[in-house]
Amino acid sequence: MKRSISFLLLVGMLASMLAACGAPQAQPTATPQPATQATAAPQPTAAPTTAPAAQVIKIATQSPLSGGQAALGTGMKNAAELAVQQLSGPLTELGFRVELAPFDDQARPEVGSANAKNIVSDQDILCVVGHLNSGVALAALPDYKNASLPMVSPANTNPNITEGGYEVAFRV
């Protein structure tokens, strides 16, 4: 339940930010102050308070970060990292800290499945970006499905990923 609400919040924030990117915003202009207006005296500052620790939202990636397909897998991880850096501002303002949790699936189904077990055990991980290889994704999807953890793949081509009864799987 926590994952569903937090994931919906994350998706809503990202969708809002993308929608805002389409329309140019007017820059506010400073209004000149008349020379006769007195300036206000500085107000005393309140005693510093300790801010509560930010809630963590983790986005996992699963791609080959070693081996012969490492260049492709590293590109996927870097793209997800860039998205987190560029789009997490509104979530940070709401008190969340967004982190990337990269996993090396080595382009091997057994490694991807083992990583999936670790990913679903971390309650701070709200979604997975990956996999590069459809075979690795199909090996990991039962774990994601059982945990209701969404997986968005920028690379999978096998239609069984989205048509095989895995309602948590999405292909871009």
PDB file of N, CA and C in Angstrom, residues 26 45 92 121 161 167 171:
ATOM      1  N   ALA A  26       6.645  32.961 -18.086  1.00  0.00           N
ATOM      2  CA  ALA A  26       7.097  34.354 -18.056  1.00  0.00           C
ATOM      3  C   ALA A  26       7.947  34.555 -16.817  1.00  0.00           C
ATOM      4  N   THR A  45      15.437  36.489  13.639  1.00  0.00           N
ATOM      5  CA  THR A  45      15.244  35.149  13.093  1.00  0.00           C
ATOM      6  C   THR A  45      14.886  34.190  14.215  1.00  0.00           C
ATOM      7  N   THR A  92      11.675  16.733  -3.575  1.00  0.00           N
ATOM      8  CA  THR A  92      12.560  17.186  -2.511  1.00  0.00           C
ATOM      9  C   THR A  92      11.888  18.287  -1.700  1.00  0.00           C
ATOM     10  N   SER A 121      12.695  -6.677  -1.526  1.00  0.00           N
ATOM     11  CA  SER A 121      12.821  -6.680  -0.064  1.00  0.00           C
ATOM     12  C   SER A 121      13.100  -5.288   0.503  1.00  0.00           C
ATOM     13  N   ILE A 161       6.211  -9.782 -22.018  1.00  0.00           N
ATOM     14  CA  ILE A 161       6.460  -8.953 -20.836  1.00  0.00           C
ATOM     15  C   ILE A 161       5.212  -8.155 -20.477  1.00  0.00           C
ATOM     16  N   GLU A 167       0.827  -7.380 -14.817  1.00  0.00           N
ATOM     17  CA  GLU A 167       0.233  -6.044 -14.836  1.00  0.00           C
ATOM     18  C   GLU A 167       1.157  -4.971 -14.274  1.00  0.00           C
ATOM     19  N   ARG A 171       6.463  -1.406 -21.106  1.00  0.00           N
ATOM     20  CA  ARG A 171       7.536  -1.237 -22.084  1.00  0.00           C
ATOM     21  C   ARG A 171       7.375   0.108 -22.742  1.00  0.00           C
TER      22      ARG A 171
END
